[in-house]
Coordinates of C-alpha atoms and ligand atoms in Angstrom, one line a residue:
M1 CA 0.0 0.0 0.0
F2 CA 2.6 2.5 -1.1
L3 CA 0.1 5.2 -1.8
Q4 CA -1.4 5.4 1.7
G5 CA -1.8 9.1 2.7
K6 CA -1.8 10.3 -0.9
T7 CA -4.8 11.5 -2.9
A8 CA -5.4 10.6 -6.5
L9 CA -7.9 12.5 -8.7
I10 CA -8.8 10.6 -11.9
T11 CA -11.0 12.4 -14.5
G12 CA -13.4 10.3 -16.4
S13 CA -13.3 7.5 -13.9
T14 CA -16.9 6.3 -13.8
S15 CA -16.1 3.8 -16.6
G16 CA -13.4 2.1 -18.7
I17 CA -9.7 3.0 -18.2
G18 CA -10.4 5.7 -15.6
L19 CA -12.2 3.3 -13.3
A20 CA -9.3 0.8 -13.7
Y21 CA -6.8 3.5 -12.6
A22 CA -9.1 4.3 -9.6
K23 CA -9.3 0.7 -8.5
A24 CA -5.5 0.2 -8.9
M25 CA -4.6 3.3 -7.0
A26 CA -7.2 2.5 -4.3
A27 CA -5.7 -0.9 -4.0
E28 CA -2.4 0.8 -3.1
G29 CA -4.1 2.8 -0.3
A30 CA -4.7 6.2 -2.0
N31 CA -7.7 8.4 -1.3
I32 CA -9.6 8.7 -4.6
V33 CA -11.6 11.4 -6.3
I34 CA -13.6 9.9 -9.1
N35 CA -15.3 12.0 -11.8
G36 CA -17.5 11.4 -14.8
F37 CA -21.1 10.8 -15.9
G38 CA -23.4 7.8 -15.6
D39 CA -26.1 6.2 -13.5
A40 CA -26.1 7.7 -10.0
D41 CA -26.6 4.4 -8.2
E42 CA -23.9 2.6 -10.2
I43 CA -21.4 5.4 -9.5
E44 CA -22.3 5.3 -5.7
A45 CA -21.7 1.6 -5.7
E46 CA -18.3 2.1 -7.4
R47 CA -17.4 4.8 -4.9
K48 CA -18.2 2.6 -2.0
A49 CA -16.3 -0.3 -3.5
L50 CA -13.2 1.8 -3.7
E51 CA -13.4 2.6 0.0
V52 CA -13.9 -1.1 0.8
L53 CA -10.7 -1.8 -1.2
N54 CA -8.4 0.3 0.9
G55 CA -10.1 1.7 4.0
A56 CA -9.3 5.2 2.7
R57 CA -11.8 7.6 1.4
A58 CA -13.4 8.0 -2.1
V59 CA -15.4 11.0 -3.2
Y60 CA -17.3 11.7 -6.4
S61 CA -17.4 14.8 -8.6
D62 CA -19.9 15.2 -11.4
A63 CA -18.0 18.1 -12.9
D64 CA -18.5 18.5 -16.7
L65 CA -14.8 19.0 -17.7
T66 CA -15.8 21.0 -20.8
K67 CA -16.6 23.8 -18.4
P68 CA -13.5 25.5 -16.8
K69 CA -15.6 26.8 -13.8
K70 CA -16.8 23.2 -13.0
I71 CA -13.2 22.0 -13.1
E72 CA -12.2 24.8 -10.7
D73 CA -15.0 23.7 -8.4
M74 CA -14.0 20.1 -8.5
M75 CA -10.4 20.9 -7.7
K76 CA -11.5 23.1 -4.8
M77 CA -13.8 20.3 -3.5
A78 CA -10.8 17.9 -3.6
A79 CA -8.6 20.4 -1.8
D80 CA -11.2 21.0 0.9
E81 CA -11.7 17.2 1.4
F82 CA -8.1 16.1 1.3
G83 CA -5.8 19.2 1.4
G84 CA -4.8 18.8 -2.2
I85 CA -4.1 16.4 -5.0
D86 CA -0.9 14.3 -5.1
I87 CA -1.7 12.3 -8.2
L88 CA -3.6 13.8 -11.1
V89 CA -4.7 11.5 -13.9
N90 CA -6.1 13.4 -16.8
N91 CA -8.1 10.6 -18.4
A92 CA -11.6 11.8 -19.5
G93 CA -12.0 11.7 -23.2
T94 CA -14.4 11.2 -26.1
Q95 CA -14.3 10.3 -29.8
H96 CA -16.1 11.2 -33.0
V97 CA -15.5 9.7 -36.4
D98 CA -16.4 11.5 -39.6
P99 CA -14.6 12.8 -42.7
V100 CA -13.2 16.3 -42.2
E101 CA -15.7 18.0 -44.5
D102 CA -18.6 16.5 -42.6
F103 CA -17.0 16.7 -39.1
P104 CA -19.6 18.6 -36.9
P105 CA -17.9 21.8 -35.5
E106 CA -19.6 21.2 -32.2
K107 CA -17.9 17.8 -32.0
W108 CA -14.5 19.4 -32.8
D109 CA -15.1 21.9 -29.9
L110 CA -16.2 19.2 -27.5
I111 CA -13.2 16.9 -28.2
L112 CA -10.7 19.7 -27.9
A113 CA -12.3 21.0 -24.7
L114 CA -12.5 17.6 -23.0
N115 CA -9.5 15.7 -24.4
L116 CA -7.0 18.6 -24.3
T117 CA -8.1 21.8 -22.6
S118 CA -9.5 20.2 -19.5
S119 CA -5.9 19.0 -18.7
F120 CA -4.6 22.5 -18.7
H121 CA -7.2 23.5 -16.2
T122 CA -6.8 20.6 -13.8
V123 CA -3.0 21.0 -13.9
R124 CA -3.0 24.7 -13.3
H125 CA -5.1 24.1 -10.2
A126 CA -3.2 21.1 -8.9
V127 CA 0.4 22.3 -9.3
P128 CA 0.6 24.9 -6.5
Y129 CA -0.1 22.1 -3.9
M130 CA 2.3 19.7 -5.5
K131 CA 5.0 22.3 -5.5
E132 CA 4.4 23.0 -1.9
K133 CA 4.7 19.2 -1.1
K134 CA 7.7 18.9 -3.5
W135 CA 6.0 15.7 -4.8
G136 CA 3.5 15.1 -7.5
R137 CA 2.5 12.8 -10.4
I138 CA 0.7 14.0 -13.4
I139 CA -0.4 11.3 -15.8
G140 CA -2.4 11.9 -19.1
T141 CA -4.2 9.1 -20.9
A142 CA -3.1 10.0 -24.4
S143 CA -3.4 7.4 -27.1
A144 CA -1.5 5.8 -30.0
H145 CA -3.2 8.7 -31.7
S146 CA -0.8 11.0 -29.9
K147 CA 2.0 9.5 -32.1
A148 CA 0.3 8.4 -35.3
A149 CA -2.9 9.5 -37.2
S150 CA -5.9 7.6 -38.6
P151 CA -8.3 9.0 -41.1
F152 CA -11.7 10.4 -40.0
K153 CA -10.5 11.3 -36.5
T154 CA -9.2 14.8 -36.9
A155 CA -10.3 16.3 -33.6
Y156 CA -9.1 13.3 -31.5
V157 CA -5.7 13.0 -33.2
T158 CA -5.2 16.8 -32.9
A159 CA -6.2 16.8 -29.2
K160 CA -4.0 13.8 -28.3
H161 CA -1.0 15.2 -30.1
G162 CA -1.6 18.4 -28.2
L163 CA -1.8 16.5 -24.9
A164 CA 1.6 14.9 -25.6
G165 CA 3.1 18.3 -26.3
F166 CA 1.5 19.8 -23.2
T167 CA 2.8 17.0 -21.0
K168 CA 6.4 17.4 -22.3
T169 CA 6.2 21.1 -21.6
I170 CA 5.0 20.8 -18.0
A171 CA 7.5 18.0 -17.4
L172 CA 10.3 20.5 -18.1
E173 CA 8.7 23.3 -16.1
L174 CA 8.2 21.0 -13.0
A175 CA 11.3 18.9 -13.3
E176 CA 13.0 20.5 -10.3
H177 CA 10.0 20.4 -8.1
G178 CA 9.7 16.6 -7.5
I179 CA 6.8 16.5 -9.9
T180 CA 6.7 14.2 -12.9
A181 CA 4.4 14.5 -15.9
N182 CA 4.0 11.6 -18.4
C183 CA 1.5 10.3 -20.9
I184 CA 0.3 6.7 -21.3
S185 CA -0.7 5.9 -24.9
P186 CA -2.9 2.9 -25.3
G187 CA -3.9 1.3 -28.6
Y188 CA -7.4 -0.1 -28.8
V189 CA -8.7 -0.9 -25.3
W190 CA -12.1 -2.6 -25.1
T191 CA -14.2 0.1 -23.3
P192 CA -17.5 1.9 -24.1
L193 CA -15.5 4.6 -26.0
V194 CA -14.4 1.9 -28.5
E195 CA -17.7 0.2 -28.7
N196 CA -19.5 3.5 -29.4
Q197 CA -17.3 4.4 -32.4
I198 CA -18.1 1.1 -34.2
P199 CA -21.4 2.3 -35.8
D200 CA -19.8 5.6 -37.1
T201 CA -16.7 3.8 -38.4
M202 CA -19.0 1.2 -40.2
K203 CA -20.7 4.2 -41.9
A204 CA -17.5 6.2 -42.7
R205 CA -15.7 3.2 -44.1
N206 CA -18.8 1.3 -45.4
M207 CA -17.8 -1.9 -43.5
S208 CA -19.5 -4.5 -41.3
R209 CA -19.0 -4.6 -37.5
E210 CA -16.7 -7.6 -37.7
D211 CA -14.6 -5.8 -40.4
V212 CA -14.3 -2.7 -38.3
I213 CA -13.1 -4.8 -35.3
N214 CA -10.7 -6.9 -37.3
K215 CA -9.6 -4.8 -40.3
V216 CA -9.6 -1.3 -38.7
M217 CA -9.0 -1.8 -34.9
L218 CA -7.0 -4.9 -34.5
D219 CA -5.4 -4.8 -38.0
G220 CA -3.1 -2.0 -36.7
Q221 CA -2.3 -3.8 -33.5
P222 CA 0.3 -6.4 -34.3
T223 CA -0.6 -8.6 -31.3
K224 CA -4.2 -8.7 -32.7
E225 CA -5.5 -8.3 -29.1
F226 CA -7.2 -5.5 -27.3
V227 CA -5.3 -3.9 -24.5
T228 CA -7.1 -4.2 -21.1
P229 CA -8.0 -1.2 -18.9
E230 CA -6.0 -3.0 -16.1
Q231 CA -2.9 -3.1 -18.2
V232 CA -3.1 0.7 -18.7
A233 CA -3.8 1.3 -15.0
A234 CA -0.8 -0.8 -13.9
I235 CA 1.5 1.6 -15.8
G236 CA -0.1 4.5 -14.1
V237 CA 0.6 2.9 -10.7
F238 CA 4.2 2.3 -11.6
L239 CA 4.6 6.0 -12.6
C240 CA 3.7 6.9 -9.0
R241 CA 6.5 4.8 -7.5
D242 CA 9.8 6.2 -6.3
E243 CA 11.5 4.0 -8.9
A244 CA 9.8 6.1 -11.6
A245 CA 11.0 9.5 -10.1
Q246 CA 13.2 10.0 -13.1
V247 CA 10.6 9.1 -15.7
T248 CA 9.2 12.4 -16.8
G249 CA 8.2 13.9 -20.2
A250 CA 7.7 10.4 -21.5
N251 CA 4.9 9.0 -23.6
W252 CA 4.6 5.3 -22.8
S253 CA 3.0 3.1 -25.5
V254 CA 0.8 0.2 -24.5
D255 CA -0.5 -0.6 -28.0
G256 CA 0.3 -4.2 -28.9
G257 CA 3.1 -2.8 -31.1
W258 CA 1.0 -0.4 -33.2
T259 CA 3.3 2.6 -33.2
A260 CA 6.4 0.4 -33.6
E261 CA 5.4 -0.2 -37.2
Ligands
NAD301 P1 -15.0 5.6 -21.5 O1 -16.1 6.1 -22.5 O2 -15.2 4.2 -21.0 O3 -14.8 6.6 -20.3 C1 -14.8 8.0 -20.5 C2 -15.0 8.6 -19.2 O4 -15.0 10.0 -19.4 C3 -16.3 8.2 -18.5 O5 -16.2 8.2 -17.1 C4 -17.2 9.4 -18.9 O6 -18.3 9.6 -18.0 C5 -16.2 10.6 -18.8 N1 -16.7 11.8 -19.4 C6 -17.2 11.9 -20.7 N2 -17.5 13.2 -20.9 C7 -17.1 13.9 -19.8 C8 -17.2 15.3 -19.4 N3 -17.7 16.2 -20.3 N4 -16.8 15.6 -18.2 C9 -16.3 14.7 -17.3 N5 -16.2 13.4 -17.6 C10 -16.6 13.0 -18.9 O7 -13.7 5.7 -22.4 P2 -12.2 5.0 -22.2 O8 -12.0 4.2 -23.4 O9 -12.0 4.5 -20.8 O10 -11.3 6.3 -22.4 C11 -10.6 6.9 -21.3 C12 -9.4 7.7 -22.0 O11 -8.6 6.8 -22.7 C13 -9.9 8.7 -23.0 O12 -9.1 9.9 -22.9 C14 -9.5 8.1 -24.3 O13 -9.3 9.0 -25.4 C15 -8.3 7.3 -23.9 N6 -8.0 6.2 -24.8 C16 -8.9 5.1 -25.0 C17 -8.6 4.1 -25.9 C18 -9.5 3.0 -26.1 O14 -9.3 2.2 -27.0 N7 -10.6 2.8 -25.3 C19 -7.4 4.1 -26.6 C20 -6.5 5.2 -26.4 C21 -6.8 6.2 -25.5

């Protein structure tokens, strides 16, 4: 339980990869702030389960991260509850698949706000406390799409490349303060985000569901297997260890070999 006494805030943690980070960090004893949307009863059950895992506390914020004021309120709530955030995981994200000429501008704005700009706001609120403590871990869930592009995903690829650049920049700024900043870049992970993009990809590429899974998603992943949320979360936990204190400004692939090609 090497995270006992520390607090981790994970954005977009009511589902998928974010929930896996929350469980993995709770298992190491951290207080947890979960965030995201979903069924209120299910979220409350997850929150309680996190507390059972470690005997520490877990609180929930329903902040919509496309709204800077809501992010500020969430960070203030976390500071009031726990004194501040030691581990910040910028994980919330969404996807939309369409050719550039048909890409709805409101989807572009949503993806840039959620997948990129929200990280700027969480970081700017979290850093003063981390500097005071001379310890902090900032982790962004980027994507193989922070390193390589795919057609029909302009907003997502742009936002994830931006997140990788943002992370490198803050890694340099915070290097002498005991604070590391890194990205983890998964390939395809079987979560609701992936499942939800299958119908649009079927339309954009005129393909069947099976062909989207095998010829689009797993075709680019040399292992031909989906990554699991737990495999992503385990890297996040490692980045919190003292052994990872010199890992900063990195963008760690967990993509079955996708970006090695
Ligand atoms: P998911 O859809 O399971 O989870 C997304 C989370 O974000 C949910 O908790 C949701 O409620 C929350 N969320 C959505 N809109 C929000 C908003 N406006 N404000 C606050 N929270 C909001 O998706 P996932 O696959 O677990 O994705 C998590 C992260 O991993 C994303 O940044 C995604 O881009 C990235 N990623 C996913 C994959 C993949 O294959 N699943 C691959 C690479 C990167």
